[in-house]
Short mmCIF file of C-alpha atoms and ligand atoms in Angstrom, two decimals:
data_model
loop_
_atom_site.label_atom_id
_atom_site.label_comp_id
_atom_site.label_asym_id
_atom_site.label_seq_id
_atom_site.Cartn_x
_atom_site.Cartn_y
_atom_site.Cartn_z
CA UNK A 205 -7.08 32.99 -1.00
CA UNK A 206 -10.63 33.33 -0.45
CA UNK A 207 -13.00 30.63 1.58
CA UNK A 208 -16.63 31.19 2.10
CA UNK A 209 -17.89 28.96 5.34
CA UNK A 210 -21.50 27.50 5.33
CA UNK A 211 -22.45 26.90 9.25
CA UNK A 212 -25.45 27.25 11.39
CA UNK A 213 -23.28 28.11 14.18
CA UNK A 214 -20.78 31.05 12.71
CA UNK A 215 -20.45 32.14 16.40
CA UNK A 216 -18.47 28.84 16.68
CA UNK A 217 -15.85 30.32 14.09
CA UNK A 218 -15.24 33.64 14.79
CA UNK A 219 -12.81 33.28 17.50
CA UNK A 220 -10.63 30.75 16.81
CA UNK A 221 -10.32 32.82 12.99
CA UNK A 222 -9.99 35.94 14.72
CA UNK A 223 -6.97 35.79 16.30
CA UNK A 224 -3.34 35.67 16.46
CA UNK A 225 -2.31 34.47 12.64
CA UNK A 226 -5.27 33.57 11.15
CA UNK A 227 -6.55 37.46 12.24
CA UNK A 228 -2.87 38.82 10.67
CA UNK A 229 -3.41 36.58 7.67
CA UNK A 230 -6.71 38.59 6.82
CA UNK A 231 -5.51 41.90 8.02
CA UNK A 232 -2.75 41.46 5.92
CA UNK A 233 -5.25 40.76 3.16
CA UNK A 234 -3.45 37.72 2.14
CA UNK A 235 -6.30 35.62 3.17
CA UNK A 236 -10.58 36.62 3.07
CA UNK A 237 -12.87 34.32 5.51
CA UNK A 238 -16.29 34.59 4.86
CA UNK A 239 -18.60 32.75 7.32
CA UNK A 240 -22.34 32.38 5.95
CA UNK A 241 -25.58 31.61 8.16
CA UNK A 242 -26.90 28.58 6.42
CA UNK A 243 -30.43 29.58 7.78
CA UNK A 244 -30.41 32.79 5.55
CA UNK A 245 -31.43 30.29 2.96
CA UNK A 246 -33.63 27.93 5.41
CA UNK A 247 -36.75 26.31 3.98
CA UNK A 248 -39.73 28.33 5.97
CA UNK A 249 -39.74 31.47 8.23
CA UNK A 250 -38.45 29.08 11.54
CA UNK A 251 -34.95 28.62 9.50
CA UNK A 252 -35.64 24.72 9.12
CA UNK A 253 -32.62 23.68 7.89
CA UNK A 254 -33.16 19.77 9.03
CA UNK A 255 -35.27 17.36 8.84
CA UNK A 256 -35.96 13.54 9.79
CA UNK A 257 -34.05 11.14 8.03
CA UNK A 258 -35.88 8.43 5.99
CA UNK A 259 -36.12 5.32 6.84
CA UNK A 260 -36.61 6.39 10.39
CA UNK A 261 -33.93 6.13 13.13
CA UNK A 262 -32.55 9.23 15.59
CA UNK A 263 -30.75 12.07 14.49
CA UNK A 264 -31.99 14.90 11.92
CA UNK A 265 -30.71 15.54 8.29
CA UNK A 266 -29.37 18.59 6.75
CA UNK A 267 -31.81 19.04 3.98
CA UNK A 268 -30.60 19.71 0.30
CA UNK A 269 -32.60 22.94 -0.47
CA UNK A 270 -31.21 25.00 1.85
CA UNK A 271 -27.43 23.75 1.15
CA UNK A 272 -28.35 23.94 -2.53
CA UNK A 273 -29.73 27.37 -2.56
CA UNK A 274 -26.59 28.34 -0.81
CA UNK A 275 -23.78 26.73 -2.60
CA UNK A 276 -25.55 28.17 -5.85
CA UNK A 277 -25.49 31.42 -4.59
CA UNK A 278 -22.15 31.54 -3.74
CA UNK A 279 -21.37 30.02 -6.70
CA UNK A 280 -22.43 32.46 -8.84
CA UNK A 281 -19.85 35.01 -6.91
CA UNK A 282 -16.73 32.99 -7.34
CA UNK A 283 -15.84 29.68 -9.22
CA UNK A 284 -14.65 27.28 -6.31
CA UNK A 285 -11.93 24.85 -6.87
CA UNK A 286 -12.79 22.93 -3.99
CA UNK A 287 -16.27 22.30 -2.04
CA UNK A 288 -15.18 20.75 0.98
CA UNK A 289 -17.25 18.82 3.31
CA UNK A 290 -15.75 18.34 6.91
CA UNK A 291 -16.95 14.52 7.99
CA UNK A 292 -15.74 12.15 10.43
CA UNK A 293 -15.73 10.02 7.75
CA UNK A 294 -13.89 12.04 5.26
CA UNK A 295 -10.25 11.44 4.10
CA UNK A 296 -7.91 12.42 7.02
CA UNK A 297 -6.46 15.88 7.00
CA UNK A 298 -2.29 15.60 6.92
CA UNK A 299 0.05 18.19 6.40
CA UNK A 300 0.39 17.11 2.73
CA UNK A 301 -3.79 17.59 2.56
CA UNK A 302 -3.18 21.34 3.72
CA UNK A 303 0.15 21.96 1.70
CA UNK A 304 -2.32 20.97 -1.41
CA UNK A 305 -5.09 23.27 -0.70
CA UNK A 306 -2.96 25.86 0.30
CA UNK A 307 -2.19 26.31 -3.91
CA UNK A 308 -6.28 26.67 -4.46
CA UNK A 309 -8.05 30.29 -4.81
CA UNK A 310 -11.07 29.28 -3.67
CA UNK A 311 -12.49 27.60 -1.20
CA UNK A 312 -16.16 26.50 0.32
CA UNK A 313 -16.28 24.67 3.66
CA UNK A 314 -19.31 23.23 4.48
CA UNK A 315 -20.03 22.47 8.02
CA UNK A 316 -22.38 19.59 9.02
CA UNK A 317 -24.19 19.08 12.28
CA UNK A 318 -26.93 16.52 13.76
CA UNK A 319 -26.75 13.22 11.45
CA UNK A 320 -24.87 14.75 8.86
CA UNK A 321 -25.72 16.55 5.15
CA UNK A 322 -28.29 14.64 2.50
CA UNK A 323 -25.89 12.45 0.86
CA UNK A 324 -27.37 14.34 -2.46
CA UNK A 325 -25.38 16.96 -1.86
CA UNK A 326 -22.40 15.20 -1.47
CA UNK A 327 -23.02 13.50 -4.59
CA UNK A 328 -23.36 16.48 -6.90
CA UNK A 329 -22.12 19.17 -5.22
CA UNK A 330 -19.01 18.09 -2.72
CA UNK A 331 -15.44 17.66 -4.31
CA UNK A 332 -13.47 17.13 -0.93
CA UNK A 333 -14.45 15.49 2.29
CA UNK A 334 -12.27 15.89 5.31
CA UNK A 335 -11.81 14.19 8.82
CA UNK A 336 -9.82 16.03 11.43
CA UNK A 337 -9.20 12.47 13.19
CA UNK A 338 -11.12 9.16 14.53
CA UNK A 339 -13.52 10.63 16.98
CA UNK A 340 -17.03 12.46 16.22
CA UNK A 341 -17.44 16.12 16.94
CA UNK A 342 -21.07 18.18 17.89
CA UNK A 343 -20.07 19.77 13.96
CA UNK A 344 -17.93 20.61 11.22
CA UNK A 345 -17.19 24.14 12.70
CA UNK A 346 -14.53 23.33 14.96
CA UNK A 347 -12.40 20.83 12.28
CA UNK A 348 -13.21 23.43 9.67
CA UNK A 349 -11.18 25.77 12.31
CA UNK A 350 -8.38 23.65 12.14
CA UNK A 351 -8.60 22.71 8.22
CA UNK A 352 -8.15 26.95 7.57
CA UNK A 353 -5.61 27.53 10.46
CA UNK A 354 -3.64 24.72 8.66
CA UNK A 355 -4.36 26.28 5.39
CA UNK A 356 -4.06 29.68 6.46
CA UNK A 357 -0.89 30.02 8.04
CA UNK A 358 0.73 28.24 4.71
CA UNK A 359 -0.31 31.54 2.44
CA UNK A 360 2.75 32.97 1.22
CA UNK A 361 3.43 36.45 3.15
CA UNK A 362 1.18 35.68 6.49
CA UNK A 363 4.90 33.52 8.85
CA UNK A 364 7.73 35.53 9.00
CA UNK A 365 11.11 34.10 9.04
CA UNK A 366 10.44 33.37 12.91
CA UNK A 367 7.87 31.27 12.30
CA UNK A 368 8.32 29.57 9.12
CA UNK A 369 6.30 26.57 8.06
CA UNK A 370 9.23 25.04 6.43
CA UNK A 371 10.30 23.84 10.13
CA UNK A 372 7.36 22.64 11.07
CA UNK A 373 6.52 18.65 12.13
CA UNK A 374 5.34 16.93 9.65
CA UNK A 375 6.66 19.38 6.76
CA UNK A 376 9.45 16.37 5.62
CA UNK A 377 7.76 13.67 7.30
CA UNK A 378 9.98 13.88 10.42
CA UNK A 379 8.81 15.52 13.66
CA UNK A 380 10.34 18.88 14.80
CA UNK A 381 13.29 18.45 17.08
CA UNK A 382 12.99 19.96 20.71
CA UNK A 383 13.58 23.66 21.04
CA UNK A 384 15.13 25.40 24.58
CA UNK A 385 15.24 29.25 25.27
CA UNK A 386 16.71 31.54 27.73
CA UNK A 387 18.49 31.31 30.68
CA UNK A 388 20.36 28.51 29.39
CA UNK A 389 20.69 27.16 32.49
CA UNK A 390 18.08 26.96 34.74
CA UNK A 391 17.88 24.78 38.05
CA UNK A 392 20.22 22.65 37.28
CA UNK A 393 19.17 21.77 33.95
CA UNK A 394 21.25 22.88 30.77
CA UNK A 395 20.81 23.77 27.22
CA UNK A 396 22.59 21.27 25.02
CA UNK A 397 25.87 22.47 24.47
CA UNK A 398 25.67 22.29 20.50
CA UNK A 399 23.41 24.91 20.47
CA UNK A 400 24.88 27.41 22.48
CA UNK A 401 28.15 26.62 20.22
CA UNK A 402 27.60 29.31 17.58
CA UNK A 403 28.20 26.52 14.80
CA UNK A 404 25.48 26.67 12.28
CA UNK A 405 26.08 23.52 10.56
CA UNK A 406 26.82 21.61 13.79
CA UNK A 407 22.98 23.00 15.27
CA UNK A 408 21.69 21.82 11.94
CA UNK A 409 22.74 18.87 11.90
CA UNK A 410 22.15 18.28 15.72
CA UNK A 411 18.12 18.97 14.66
CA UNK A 412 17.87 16.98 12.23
CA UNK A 413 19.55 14.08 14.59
CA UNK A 414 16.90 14.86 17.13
CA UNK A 415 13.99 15.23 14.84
CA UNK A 416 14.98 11.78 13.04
CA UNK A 417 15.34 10.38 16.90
CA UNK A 418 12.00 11.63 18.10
CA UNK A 419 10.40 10.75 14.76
CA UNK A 420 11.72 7.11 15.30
CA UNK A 421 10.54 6.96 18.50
CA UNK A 422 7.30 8.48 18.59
CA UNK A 423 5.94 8.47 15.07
CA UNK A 424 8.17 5.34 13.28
CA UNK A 425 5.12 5.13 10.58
CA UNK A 426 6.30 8.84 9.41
CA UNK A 427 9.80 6.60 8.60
CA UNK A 428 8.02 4.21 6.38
N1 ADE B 19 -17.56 16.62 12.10
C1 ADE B 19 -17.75 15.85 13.19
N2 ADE B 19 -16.65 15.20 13.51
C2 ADE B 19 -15.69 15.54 12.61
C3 ADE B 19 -14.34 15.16 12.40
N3 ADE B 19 -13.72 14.30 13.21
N4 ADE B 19 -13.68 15.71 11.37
C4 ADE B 19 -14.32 16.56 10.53
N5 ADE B 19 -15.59 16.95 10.68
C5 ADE B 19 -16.28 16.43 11.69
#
């Protein structure tokens, strides 16, 4: 998978892609991030990339030309099958949201800041918009972040056996069951005995007993 990032903070995004998984998932070459200075195609020789919003009222715009000039660009290096647009008031990203995208070749992430992008370009030029959750961040870059972690880490190849997605939360609508490691006793507190038993159908089913319970009690709409 390829996805090209449009930001005017890239700084923001390199470490939090440039680690741990995320960093294997490129070394490995199953995934290419690009992160692109949206001021490289700024209106004037300042890097404008704002402006005042019409119809007056606080906060600055992210103008169309330089977005425009951009996405165009871009385009004309790879066909994109989804132009994503991370907004507060975007759909809400679930597992099911990252499962889908994690199918797609290519991807372009647009990150807004100030008041938002010129609702232009959403019009003609957006195909997915994308909350990270109810509250309102300085800018995209950080929920873009956590859109390609969530993408990223699904690419076939990049978790090995140890970390498989298939046992994630949220992967069958239940929340993962609680998980102990050595010494299996410590202070006086002990490892369930079921899992120390050696019986691989009696720890399975133990999980999925705990997963249902904590789903049930922390997360009943997951149930419905
Ligand atoms: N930009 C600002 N806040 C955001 C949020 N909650 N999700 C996605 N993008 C955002």
């Amino acid at each position: 998978m390829h996805i090209d990032i449009l930001t005017v903070l890239p700084e923001l995004l390199e470490s939090p892609l440039g680690h741990s998984i995320m960093k294997r998932a490129q070394d490995k070459g199953h995934l290419t991030v690009q992160v692109h200075q949206l001021r490289k195609w700024a209106v004037n020789a300042y890097g404008q990339v704002d402006d005042y919003q019409y119809g007056g009222g606080a906060g600055m715009v992210m103008m169309c030309e330089p977005l425009v000039a951009a996405i165009e660009e871009l385009q004309k290096e790879r066909t994109y099958d989804a132009v994503i647009y991370m907004t507060p008031d975007g759909e809400r990203l679930e597992q099911r949201t990252a499962n889908r995208l994690s199918l797609k070749e290519n991807l372009l992430i647009i990150c807004g800041h100030y008041k938002g992008i010129d609702q232009r370009v959403r019009d003609h030029f957006v195909t997915h918009e994308i909350s990270i959750g109810d509250y309102v961040l300085s800018g995209g870059e950080l929920a873009a972040a956590v859109l390609v972690d969530a993408i990223g880490r699904l690419l076939p190849g990049v978790l090995n056996d140890e970390t498989s997605a298939l046992t994630d939360s949220f992967q069958d609508n239940l929340l993962a069951p609680p998980v102990y490691t050595r010494p299996a006793e410590f202070r006086d507190w002990k490892v369930p005995d079921i899992l120390l038993s050696g019986d691989p159908k009696k720890v399975e089913d133990w999980r999925h007993e705990q997963a249902l319970k904590r789903t049930q009690e922390r997360r009943p709409d997951l149930l419905q």
